[in-house]
Each structure stands twice: as structure tokens, then as C-alpha cells.
XYZ file of C-alpha atoms in Angstrom:
601
model
C 0.000 0.000 0.000
C 1.140 3.553 -0.777
C -1.325 5.511 1.397
C -3.893 5.758 -1.345
C -5.396 2.323 -1.103
C -4.160 -1.002 -2.439
C -2.423 -1.189 -5.825
C -3.618 -3.987 -8.068
C -1.272 -6.468 -9.706
C -2.435 -5.168 -13.079
C -1.372 -1.614 -12.198
C 2.010 -2.830 -11.007
C 2.583 -4.703 -14.256
C 1.480 -1.666 -16.239
C 4.054 0.514 -14.478
C 6.828 -1.994 -15.150
C 5.919 -2.199 -18.824
C 5.937 1.610 -19.103
C 9.338 1.785 -17.452
C 10.688 -0.879 -19.801
C 9.340 0.978 -22.828
C 10.780 4.261 -21.557
C 14.186 2.635 -21.034
C 14.096 1.042 -24.483
C 13.165 4.346 -26.113
C 15.852 6.223 -24.213
C 18.497 3.639 -25.073
C 17.439 3.769 -28.714
C 17.751 7.550 -28.814
C 21.189 7.484 -27.186
C 22.379 4.720 -29.507
C 21.074 6.535 -32.577
C 22.580 9.806 -31.420
C 26.002 8.217 -31.072
C 26.064 7.801 -34.850
C 25.190 11.457 -35.424
C 27.087 13.441 -32.777
C 30.848 13.762 -33.489
C 33.118 12.370 -30.780
C 30.553 9.937 -29.341
C 31.638 6.868 -31.289
C 33.101 5.327 -28.119
C 29.582 4.772 -26.727
C 28.130 3.213 -29.869
C 26.521 -0.118 -28.997
C 27.995 -1.783 -32.086
C 29.673 -1.013 -35.372
C 28.991 -2.158 -38.921
C 30.054 -5.763 -39.465
C 29.788 -6.742 -35.797
C 27.147 -9.075 -34.321
C 24.111 -7.150 -33.103
C 24.071 -7.552 -29.288
C 21.697 -10.143 -27.807
C 19.767 -10.699 -31.051
C 21.665 -13.923 -31.755
C 20.100 -15.489 -28.647
C 16.771 -15.641 -30.443
C 18.165 -16.900 -33.729
C 19.517 -20.303 -32.726
C 22.278 -21.268 -35.148
C 22.402 -17.791 -36.720
C 23.754 -14.412 -35.669
C 22.385 -11.090 -36.857
C 25.150 -8.853 -38.211
C 24.944 -5.235 -39.321
C 26.702 -5.439 -42.680
C 26.409 -1.664 -43.105
C 24.475 1.005 -41.196
C 20.842 -0.044 -41.241
C 21.448 -3.263 -43.213
C 21.121 -6.452 -41.126
C 22.244 -9.836 -42.409
C 21.683 -13.243 -40.759
C 24.778 -15.466 -40.767
C 25.415 -18.943 -39.298
C 27.088 -19.032 -35.889
C 30.867 -19.129 -36.374
C 30.790 -16.942 -39.485
C 30.514 -13.603 -37.724
C 33.249 -11.206 -36.822
C 35.779 -13.486 -35.125
C 35.291 -16.483 -37.395
C 34.685 -16.159 -41.125
C 35.421 -12.456 -41.341
C 38.695 -12.722 -39.471
C 39.990 -15.518 -41.651
C 38.808 -14.088 -44.961
C 42.165 -13.430 -46.466
C 40.907 -11.918 -49.679
C 42.221 -14.917 -51.598
C 40.246 -18.046 -52.489
C 40.461 -20.973 -50.085
C 39.188 -24.508 -50.183
C 35.712 -24.304 -48.656
C 35.128 -25.521 -45.152
C 32.326 -27.930 -45.791
C 31.464 -28.813 -42.227
C 27.992 -27.419 -41.646
C 26.693 -26.889 -38.114
C 25.233 -30.120 -36.793
C 21.412 -30.249 -36.775
C 21.660 -31.167 -33.112
C 23.353 -27.910 -32.113
C 21.529 -25.819 -29.569
C 20.957 -22.077 -29.723
C 24.059 -21.534 -27.628
C 26.203 -23.125 -30.321
C 27.192 -26.059 -28.131
C 26.665 -29.591 -29.261
C 23.465 -31.032 -27.886
C 23.872 -34.451 -26.312
C 22.216 -36.138 -29.268
C 22.878 -39.832 -29.455
C 24.859 -40.943 -32.480
C 24.780 -44.530 -33.605
C 28.332 -45.837 -33.724
C 29.279 -48.699 -35.983
C 31.534 -51.259 -34.287
C 34.729 -52.233 -36.091
C 34.633 -55.265 -38.325
C 35.716 -58.343 -36.378
C 38.252 -59.303 -39.005
C 40.242 -56.111 -38.666
C 39.468 -54.629 -35.279
C 41.779 -55.285 -32.391
C 41.221 -54.317 -28.787
C 44.418 -53.342 -27.018
C 44.752 -53.460 -23.255
C 46.787 -50.616 -21.855
C 49.349 -51.276 -19.169
C 49.641 -48.273 -16.917
C 52.388 -47.621 -14.438
C 51.461 -46.003 -11.101
C 51.066 -42.257 -11.456
C 51.882 -39.567 -8.984
C 49.422 -36.819 -9.892
C 50.834 -33.730 -11.494
C 48.861 -30.928 -9.834
C 47.515 -28.139 -11.982
C 48.968 -24.880 -10.791
C 46.888 -21.698 -10.515
C 47.466 -19.200 -13.319
C 49.469 -16.796 -11.170
C 51.960 -19.331 -9.821
C 53.207 -22.163 -12.036
C 53.749 -25.554 -10.506
C 57.212 -26.927 -10.043
C 58.344 -28.935 -12.996
C 59.784 -32.357 -13.340
C 61.606 -34.431 -15.925
C 59.835 -36.382 -18.590
C 60.225 -40.004 -17.631
C 59.499 -42.684 -20.171
C 59.323 -42.150 -23.909
C 56.339 -42.093 -26.234
C 56.327 -44.186 -29.390
C 59.230 -42.902 -31.495
C 58.015 -40.366 -34.052
C 58.078 -41.732 -37.542
C 58.081 -45.376 -36.428
C 55.533 -47.421 -38.426
C 52.720 -49.113 -36.543
C 53.231 -52.699 -35.521
C 50.541 -55.101 -36.780
C 48.810 -54.866 -33.393
C 48.274 -51.522 -31.604
C 51.099 -50.832 -29.213
C 50.225 -48.059 -26.771
C 52.654 -46.268 -24.504
C 51.111 -44.570 -21.490
C 53.677 -41.965 -20.498
C 53.291 -40.943 -16.863
C 55.803 -39.959 -14.236
C 56.090 -38.049 -10.985
C 57.713 -34.649 -10.860
C 61.364 -34.893 -9.870
C 63.157 -31.685 -10.683
C 63.619 -29.438 -13.676
C 64.301 -30.717 -17.207
C 67.876 -30.287 -18.355
C 68.580 -26.804 -19.620
C 69.216 -26.696 -23.347
C 69.144 -22.972 -24.082
C 71.247 -19.967 -23.363
C 70.454 -18.155 -20.112
C 72.069 -14.916 -21.244
C 71.354 -12.557 -24.157
C 73.091 -13.686 -27.318
C 75.377 -11.269 -29.136
C 75.459 -10.847 -32.901
C 71.785 -10.580 -33.827
C 71.212 -10.860 -37.575
C 68.324 -9.125 -39.372
C 68.295 -10.670 -42.874
C 66.640 -8.524 -45.510
C 66.303 -5.477 -43.265
C 66.911 -3.079 -46.126
C 65.236 -5.119 -48.854
C 61.961 -6.516 -47.467
C 59.081 -4.903 -49.309
C 55.986 -3.363 -47.765
C 52.657 -5.057 -48.476
C 50.097 -2.302 -48.498
C 49.724 -1.104 -44.918
C 52.101 -3.828 -43.685
C 55.761 -2.866 -43.347
C 58.535 -5.226 -44.377
C 60.009 -6.343 -41.038
C 62.945 -8.769 -40.729
C 63.428 -11.578 -38.244
C 65.966 -10.839 -35.523
C 68.065 -13.996 -35.224
C 70.720 -14.872 -32.641
C 73.472 -17.063 -34.013
C 72.190 -20.600 -34.584
C 68.665 -19.879 -33.321
C 66.963 -21.193 -36.475
C 69.537 -23.764 -37.602
C 67.355 -26.792 -36.817
C 64.321 -25.395 -38.634
C 66.202 -24.189 -41.698
C 68.179 -27.435 -42.008
C 64.929 -29.387 -41.898
C 63.359 -26.988 -44.403
C 66.276 -27.602 -46.759
C 65.507 -31.338 -46.787
C 61.890 -30.643 -47.679
C 63.045 -28.268 -50.406
C 65.378 -30.950 -51.780
C 62.485 -33.424 -51.984
C 63.785 -35.853 -49.371
C 61.301 -38.768 -49.500
C 58.977 -38.835 -46.508
C 60.493 -35.786 -44.836
C 58.127 -33.488 -42.907
C 59.254 -30.148 -41.445
C 56.985 -29.275 -38.513
C 56.217 -25.888 -36.947
C 53.914 -25.398 -33.943
C 52.436 -21.882 -33.652
C 51.052 -21.169 -30.157
C 48.904 -18.089 -29.552
C 45.602 -16.490 -28.575
C 42.530 -15.496 -30.637
C 44.696 -13.943 -33.348
C 46.130 -17.406 -34.001
C 42.940 -19.338 -33.182
C 41.272 -17.594 -36.130
C 43.931 -19.174 -38.401
C 44.424 -15.949 -40.344
C 48.176 -15.348 -40.029
C 48.967 -19.054 -39.758
C 46.862 -19.964 -42.784
C 48.764 -17.507 -44.959
C 52.192 -18.636 -43.748
C 51.147 -22.275 -44.213
C 49.974 -21.727 -47.786
C 53.139 -19.844 -48.697
C 55.534 -22.447 -47.298
C 53.569 -25.490 -48.451
C 53.296 -24.001 -51.907
C 57.079 -23.847 -52.144
C 58.339 -26.764 -50.038
C 55.465 -29.253 -50.234
C 52.293 -29.970 -48.294
C 52.956 -31.993 -45.161
C 49.290 -32.019 -44.171
C 47.160 -30.143 -41.633
C 49.235 -31.248 -38.655
C 47.596 -31.297 -35.235
C 43.816 -30.809 -34.950
C 41.735 -30.888 -31.787
C 38.905 -33.399 -32.139
C 36.274 -30.798 -31.222
C 36.222 -27.004 -30.940
C 33.556 -24.348 -30.698
C 33.712 -22.679 -34.118
C 32.965 -19.306 -32.557
C 36.344 -19.505 -30.793
C 38.648 -21.346 -33.185
C 38.547 -22.273 -36.872
C 40.669 -24.034 -39.494
C 39.115 -23.187 -42.878
C 39.248 -25.956 -45.441
C 40.019 -28.922 -43.185
C 37.337 -31.441 -42.268
C 36.330 -31.543 -38.613
C 32.763 -32.806 -38.275
C 31.750 -33.553 -34.681
C 28.546 -35.022 -33.295
C 27.509 -36.298 -29.908
C 28.096 -35.558 -26.250
C 31.509 -33.880 -26.381
C 32.555 -31.559 -23.558
C 35.583 -29.413 -24.366
C 37.758 -27.502 -21.885
C 40.587 -25.071 -22.657
C 43.512 -23.503 -20.862
C 41.675 -20.161 -20.983
C 38.846 -21.194 -18.681
C 40.401 -24.228 -16.988
C 38.506 -27.049 -15.349
C 40.495 -30.066 -16.570
C 41.802 -32.408 -13.911
C 45.524 -33.125 -13.606
C 46.352 -30.050 -15.683
C 45.984 -32.151 -18.847
C 44.847 -29.921 -21.739
C 46.776 -31.479 -24.606
C 49.105 -30.025 -27.195
C 46.638 -27.416 -28.404
C 45.380 -26.364 -24.971
C 42.045 -28.036 -25.752
C 40.834 -31.334 -24.260
C 37.549 -33.029 -25.205
C 35.708 -35.768 -23.318
C 32.819 -37.786 -24.733
C 30.339 -39.313 -22.323
C 28.132 -41.423 -24.518
C 28.145 -42.280 -28.215
C 30.025 -39.513 -30.048
C 32.231 -39.126 -33.062
C 34.576 -36.744 -34.834
C 35.554 -37.078 -38.496
C 38.872 -35.429 -39.391
C 40.472 -34.847 -42.788
C 42.756 -32.503 -44.673
C 42.217 -29.967 -47.431
C 40.463 -30.642 -50.684
C 42.825 -30.893 -53.639
C 41.157 -30.814 -57.050
C 37.808 -31.584 -55.480
C 38.921 -34.497 -53.270
C 40.378 -34.678 -49.774
C 44.142 -34.998 -49.855
C 45.480 -38.537 -49.242
C 47.246 -38.913 -45.909
C 50.065 -41.137 -44.747
C 49.526 -41.302 -40.979
C 47.226 -40.303 -38.162
C 48.826 -39.777 -34.751
C 46.175 -39.878 -32.014
C 46.785 -38.070 -28.708
C 44.454 -39.330 -25.965
C 44.153 -40.206 -22.298
C 43.614 -43.226 -20.107
C 41.597 -42.794 -16.912
C 39.641 -44.720 -14.293
C 36.389 -46.086 -15.730
C 37.490 -45.075 -19.247
C 35.475 -46.314 -22.190
C 36.170 -47.715 -25.641
C 37.841 -45.639 -28.339
C 37.441 -46.732 -31.953
C 39.414 -45.431 -34.915
C 38.483 -46.078 -38.536
C 39.620 -44.719 -41.881
C 37.629 -44.272 -45.050
C 39.695 -47.017 -46.711
C 38.620 -49.676 -44.229
C 41.333 -49.705 -41.550
C 40.105 -49.971 -37.945
C 41.546 -50.095 -34.427
C 39.857 -50.288 -31.046
C 41.224 -49.420 -27.590
C 39.966 -49.721 -24.053
C 41.003 -46.539 -22.190
C 40.207 -47.723 -18.656
C 43.235 -47.608 -16.344
C 44.065 -47.286 -12.665
C 44.936 -43.611 -13.057
C 45.166 -40.816 -15.609
C 47.926 -40.802 -18.213
C 48.903 -39.636 -21.703
C 48.690 -42.139 -24.539
C 49.785 -41.883 -28.176
C 49.027 -44.145 -31.096
C 50.219 -43.720 -34.659
C 47.978 -45.282 -37.280
C 49.186 -45.817 -40.820
C 46.765 -44.145 -43.225
C 48.007 -45.721 -46.487
C 46.305 -43.068 -48.582
C 43.184 -42.681 -46.442
C 41.507 -39.290 -46.615
C 39.581 -39.230 -43.332
C 39.817 -40.639 -39.821
C 36.696 -41.225 -37.740
C 37.090 -41.158 -33.956
C 34.170 -42.846 -32.156
C 33.241 -43.495 -28.547
C 30.631 -45.745 -26.995
C 28.463 -45.944 -23.892
C 30.787 -47.913 -21.611
C 32.606 -44.938 -20.080
C 34.170 -41.528 -20.751
C 36.808 -41.158 -23.466
C 39.152 -38.162 -23.424
C 41.140 -36.986 -26.454
C 43.516 -34.093 -27.084
C 43.595 -34.341 -30.865
C 45.000 -36.033 -33.937
C 48.021 -35.086 -36.058
C 47.389 -35.644 -39.782
C 50.333 -35.825 -42.184
C 50.846 -36.605 -45.842
C 53.539 -38.893 -47.218
C 55.715 -35.816 -47.786
C 58.053 -34.323 -48.464
C 56.558 -31.095 -47.162
C 55.966 -28.807 -44.227
C 53.298 -28.180 -41.625
C 52.494 -24.897 -39.876
C 50.159 -25.915 -37.090
C 47.609 -23.618 -35.444
C 47.616 -24.019 -31.642
C 45.809 -20.843 -30.641
C 43.222 -20.619 -27.868
C 40.962 -17.578 -27.748
C 41.479 -15.524 -24.610
C 44.760 -17.213 -23.703
C 47.825 -15.494 -22.320
C 51.194 -16.794 -21.287
C 49.745 -17.267 -17.799
C 47.101 -19.614 -19.201
C 49.868 -22.101 -19.934
C 50.575 -22.399 -16.212
C 47.405 -24.492 -16.119
C 49.228 -27.080 -18.236
C 50.994 -29.731 -16.210
C 54.632 -29.216 -17.113
C 55.436 -32.866 -17.632
C 52.209 -33.182 -19.593
C 52.785 -30.373 -22.106
C 56.416 -31.440 -22.490
C 55.284 -34.978 -23.346
C 52.788 -33.631 -25.866
C 55.355 -31.407 -27.585
C 57.952 -34.170 -27.536
C 55.554 -36.522 -29.301
C 54.932 -33.981 -32.073
C 58.721 -33.442 -32.303
C 58.676 -30.008 -33.953
C 61.502 -28.362 -35.825
C 60.197 -24.915 -34.838
C 58.120 -23.566 -31.953
C 56.472 -20.190 -32.588
C 55.225 -18.340 -29.487
C 52.842 -15.409 -30.043
C 51.125 -14.362 -26.835
C 50.572 -11.141 -24.913
C 47.553 -9.568 -26.566
C 45.431 -10.429 -23.521
C 48.077 -9.266 -21.029
C 48.432 -5.587 -21.902
C 46.608 -4.484 -18.748
C 48.300 -6.840 -16.300
C 49.746 -5.071 -13.225
C 52.857 -7.251 -13.483
C 53.612 -5.559 -16.821
C 53.289 -2.014 -15.510
C 54.954 -2.426 -12.116
C 58.588 -1.440 -11.774
C 60.719 -2.083 -14.820
C 58.519 -4.953 -15.991
C 61.114 -7.607 -15.183
C 58.529 -9.691 -13.317
C 56.441 -9.857 -16.470
C 59.468 -10.940 -18.494
C 60.276 -13.756 -16.069
C 56.631 -14.877 -16.058
C 56.599 -14.851 -19.863
C 59.837 -16.857 -20.038
C 58.589 -19.369 -17.480
C 55.512 -20.167 -19.555
C 57.522 -20.492 -22.766
C 60.101 -22.755 -21.138
C 57.335 -25.214 -20.184
C 56.729 -25.771 -23.893
C 60.375 -25.643 -24.971
C 61.184 -28.377 -22.432
C 59.463 -30.861 -24.735
C 61.681 -29.988 -27.709
C 65.059 -28.758 -26.398
C 66.735 -29.063 -29.812
C 63.961 -27.337 -31.785
C 64.303 -23.810 -33.097
C 62.244 -21.123 -31.382
C 60.643 -17.925 -32.706
C 58.978 -15.335 -30.467
C 56.385 -13.141 -32.220
C 54.906 -10.088 -30.494
C 51.221 -9.234 -30.296
C 49.757 -6.976 -32.952
C 49.089 -3.337 -32.211
C 46.000 -2.630 -30.083
C 44.269 0.659 -29.409
C 41.897 2.521 -27.110
C 39.583 5.476 -27.567
C 40.683 8.679 -25.882
C 38.728 11.933 -26.321
C 37.331 10.773 -29.623
C 40.699 9.622 -30.995
C 42.090 6.123 -31.516
C 45.498 5.703 -29.926
C 47.691 2.659 -29.310
C 47.762 1.194 -25.835
C 50.899 2.630 -24.238
C 51.907 -0.598 -22.445
C 52.541 -2.369 -25.742
C 55.861 -0.594 -26.265
C 57.169 -1.989 -22.993
C 55.751 -5.436 -23.758
C 57.552 -5.603 -27.116
C 60.846 -4.662 -25.473
C 60.449 -7.232 -22.705
C 59.464 -9.997 -25.123
C 62.483 -9.224 -27.297
C 64.741 -9.496 -24.253
C 63.063 -12.764 -23.210
C 63.498 -14.238 -26.684
C 67.225 -13.531 -26.825
C 67.773 -14.764 -23.260
C 66.200 -18.086 -24.271
C 68.140 -18.305 -27.547
C 65.051 -17.696 -29.696
C 64.627 -15.644 -32.846
C 62.267 -12.652 -32.682
C 59.741 -10.972 -34.983
C 58.027 -7.691 -34.151
C 54.495 -8.089 -35.512
C 53.566 -4.663 -34.171
C 56.344 -3.086 -36.203
C 55.004 -4.942 -39.243
C 51.736 -3.056 -38.722
C 53.645 0.228 -38.556
C 54.490 0.462 -34.873
C 52.782 2.706 -32.304
C 49.710 4.394 -33.760
C 49.266 1.782 -36.489
C 45.858 0.552 -35.364
C 44.182 3.884 -36.138
C 45.409 3.612 -39.730
C 44.335 0.005 -40.106
C 40.859 0.476 -38.630
C 40.140 3.478 -40.859
C 41.415 1.829 -44.055
C 38.950 1.161 -46.887
C 38.224 -1.711 -46.836
C 38.954 -1.982 -43.114
C 42.023 -3.939 -42.053
C 41.101 -3.940 -38.344
C 37.908 -4.230 -36.316
C 36.309 -1.494 -34.253
C 36.920 -3.507 -31.056
C 40.454 -2.015 -31.437
C 42.055 -5.402 -30.714
C 41.648 -7.673 -33.758
C 42.416 -7.471 -37.457
C 40.035 -8.351 -40.247
C 40.794 -11.228 -42.589
C 42.510 -8.849 -45.001
C 44.656 -7.454 -42.220
C 45.669 -10.881 -40.966
C 46.512 -11.900 -44.513
C 48.899 -8.942 -44.839
C 50.659 -9.809 -41.591
C 50.870 -13.486 -42.604
C 52.540 -12.561 -45.877
C 54.932 -10.230 -44.053
C 55.964 -13.035 -41.689
C 56.358 -15.481 -44.592
C 58.481 -12.898 -46.435
C 60.760 -12.541 -43.404
C 61.112 -16.323 -43.017
C 61.962 -16.924 -46.673
C 64.498 -14.087 -46.781
C 66.124 -15.370 -43.579
C 66.194 -18.912 -44.982
C 67.927 -17.763 -48.159
C 70.456 -15.841 -46.062
C 71.029 -18.908 -43.863
C 71.683 -21.174 -46.859
C 74.188 -18.714 -48.283
C 76.083 -18.484 -44.993
C 75.837 -22.161 -43.917
C 76.263 -24.388 -46.978
C 77.595 -27.217 -44.807
C 74.400 -27.280 -42.740
C 71.996 -27.456 -45.674
C 70.342 -30.854 -45.360
C 72.546 -31.756 -42.379
C 71.141 -35.047 -41.038
C 72.147 -34.294 -37.440
C 69.890 -31.238 -37.506
C 67.233 -31.801 -40.121
C 66.478 -35.438 -39.442
C 66.341 -35.108 -35.664
C 62.608 -34.546 -35.868
C 61.776 -37.511 -38.062
């Protein structure tokens, strides 16, 4: 009561509706005015080309996007700003022909629809029991403080070794017992080379920027690349590119991959997670068709027990009948033939049955139940197969990290291992022995580390001289390098980012310090370095890129469009090829050196 008699429920509802309408009208006027009044663009609710807020919740598998002011277009989930648009390089690509599953919910997650799984043929299927040694759990450390590390005890199946007639699984598990042996310089390396510094050409808004290479930092990678270039039968040169959403969109990596595979041969897609949310990570052109009750966790949000997130920072568990079909690019209308599938998965208490089958009739079956958790690897000969189907049943959970797909070679891979939202601190969630085992199994010739875009506002970066940030950054990178102590290493900085200040777009000031600290960290670890921000034009570049016609950067002031990513990818590929030519001219005795180039085979 308000002193004037009782208020009816109808009157109360009427007041609430009027207030809602008044709020909606006021918000609409403010939003519309932000497009008309100069200097108010920072309060605009959205910009052309971005998903219209909240509307996608009512559209199920589609998102409403404002293609231009006043023009709304409905697009499938995963093809809005940070998916299709970000990876549209402006050049034709093999189409990604994996349509959203009919069982997807409006949130974009896979609904737990039951999928009938076909059991392997009795004549070819084999069930392998897995012997598991006792495991001392490797605790997952909180993001701020990494866990103490230990050596990698035991060895996975040797890379490149053909499958025995029966599946032979190696569960690699060990307690922590001290740090891995150091294999890199602990002090800055003198004599940094910058091949092509005066000759690298600009590519539109992108500036020709050379690699900065300490002596010997890229010897392993370039020696391996020389074998691929020479057509060494069966040789694959592998590069693992770790990063955040810039890499998860496969824009830069796709361009580098196409350039290098076009010259040195296609080694295949490399490592693919068995399931990802296409709004957060994409690989255009490859086949990754998932159905069923998959639950996927990443190093960004955490939640995985034991700190086991796999090589790509993404771990998927199926509880019930589920499947994932994986394949490479289409070549002349058909999926490329593959030579081997290397499956990265997990054993666990109460684990269920994992079945593998190829489109040319090869099958394997494994029981993943074990006394404790552990990493397991199995290499399956493809013999020209074009797809691998991973299936699970109803007898227990099955956890997979992913599958590495390779051709018969010779050729190269440039593998996308980006996780949206990740920073170097996210990798502290990875058990150190675990990520080292995963990297060791892949046996890369080059590790590319491009993180920091989500760390610009961290207090550890702005406090003091920033040395605490540098040590934190190095600590995360060393967790990965521990799995491949002889591999080459390349540190790549984040791209330029910006903020709005009094109606102007200006670069975030902390980026200058971050670039300097990452350069120092790279040289202290014996890694090569590439300044991606300088390739954009350095401080102030984002304002130029976002105002370009057509736009090269998005109005979120953090990400590049597909065209922008394509430019940066070509700039990085230019720098790599110029540095490789310089290396061959200076090191003729190392070209094709077996001790270096064949170490990863």
C-alpha cells in the first residue's frame, strides 16, 4: 500500500511495462545519437560488421550482423566477426564444408544427441589393453603461480616409427622430480642478424620487417626446411604456432602455411583438436565434423583435472556415443590422401572404448580404462586414407587431445595451436610434464610463441621495470620448450591494439614496454624474434588500419580483419623466406645436415 489504497497487480505490471518501454526508447535515442554526434563513437553499442548484441540469442544457429548502417544480415554461428570475417584473407580458399550439426543448440554447443556408432569389423578390429604404471598426480597450478616442474620419464612411441601389426600403446606418466635439463642460453646472445632489413618490401599497410636472429637460433628449422626443399622422401618439417585469438582464427597461420607449403610441399594439416567451438577457433578448409556428447575444456577457462589440456590447450571428453571425423584440405575436389594419423588421448579410471576407422577400411579399437590418468599416443598408418573417424561408446568416458594428420611428404606443416582468450599465464594451467610430453611426441623443428595480446593491462607488466612480467613470460615459454630442447624457437609479439581517448584512436601505451620485454626474453632463451607490431607500422598503427577502406582492423580495437591478418601473414612469410635464403648462403655445410634436419623424423 502507498497511502492511497491497495495497488492492483495489473497496475504494477502496467508501471513496469511503461518503465521498460521508456528505457528502451531512451536507449534507442542514445544509440542513434552516437552515430550522429561527433566524438561519441566510443559509446556506440555496435559497429557495422559486428554481431548485433543479444539478437543472436533468439536466432539459434544464426547471428544477426549489421553489414552496413541499417542493413542487417543473418549469418550462421561461427561466421561472424571473429570467425569467417577474421579468416577471410581476400584470396580463395578450399571451402570448409562442415555445416553446423542439426543437433546444435541455440548456444552453439553440441546437444547431447545420441549418435549410432558402428563397431569395427571383427576381421580387422583389435582391442588393445593398456598397461599403466602407477602415477603420482601432477597438480595443476593456478594461473598466477606455475607448478614446479619435473623431468619427462618414459618415452612415447618414437616419431616416424611405423605401426606394428597390433596396436602398441605407450602410457607416459611420471612423478615430478626436478627441472628438465637446460638446453638454451640463459644470457642474451650477441650478434643478432636481421636478414633482408633493407630489402623486405611493404605489403600495403604492412611494413617489411625482418626476423631478428641470434646465431644458430633457427639452424634446426632451416636445415629441416632444406631437406623438404630438396624433396627428401617422406620428410616433414613441422612448426607449432602457439597463440591467442589472433592465431585461433587461423588468419596469419593460414597464410604462412599456404606460402611455405606451396614452395616446399604440403605436409598435411598437422595437429587438430577433435572438437572445438567454431565461434572460438577455426581451421578453414580442413574437415572436422563432430557429433555427440563432447565436452571441451581449454587452458583459458580451466577445469580439466591433472592439468591435462593437450598439445593445443584443448581437451575433449565424450560421455556417450560420439564421433569426430577429421580430414585434410580438398585438392582438385577431393580430400588430400594422408600417410599417418597420430592420435593423442588419455587413459583414466572407468574409461570407455575408443574406436578409430579410416575411409579405406582400416580400424583399431582401444579400451582406455586404467588405474589412473595418463597420456597415450598411437600412430595409425593411413596408407592413402583421406579421413579418420574417432568414435566413442556408452561404456565410459573417453578423453582426447587431438589427432596429427600428415601426408607422405616431403613437405611442411604450420600448425595452429591458438586458444581464444589465452595469455602466457594460461599455460601455467598445463601440467609441465604433460605439455612437455605432448610437444615431444609432435617433435617439432620450430616452436612459434605469439602471446601477450590479452596481457596488456596486467599489473605485473606495468609495475617497476617490468622484469617480473618478463620472467613470467619466459617461465611459460620454457614449459613448452622443455618438450623440444633441440627445436628452433621464434617469439612473435602481439599486434598493435588501441583505445579510444577523447574521440581519438590511440595505441595502448603498455605495448611498447611489452615488445621490449618480449624481445629481451626471446634472446635470453636463444630464440629468434619478430616484431608483428612493427610490421603493422608500430605505435599508432591501429588507427590507420581500422580506418582503411576496406577496413584492415575491427572497431573492437584489438583484432584485425581477414585482409589485415593476410597482410601480416605474408609479411611473416616474407621474413622467413628471406632469412632462410640468407642462412643457406652463410651455412652451406648445414643445408640438409642429417644431425639437424632429421632429428625430428
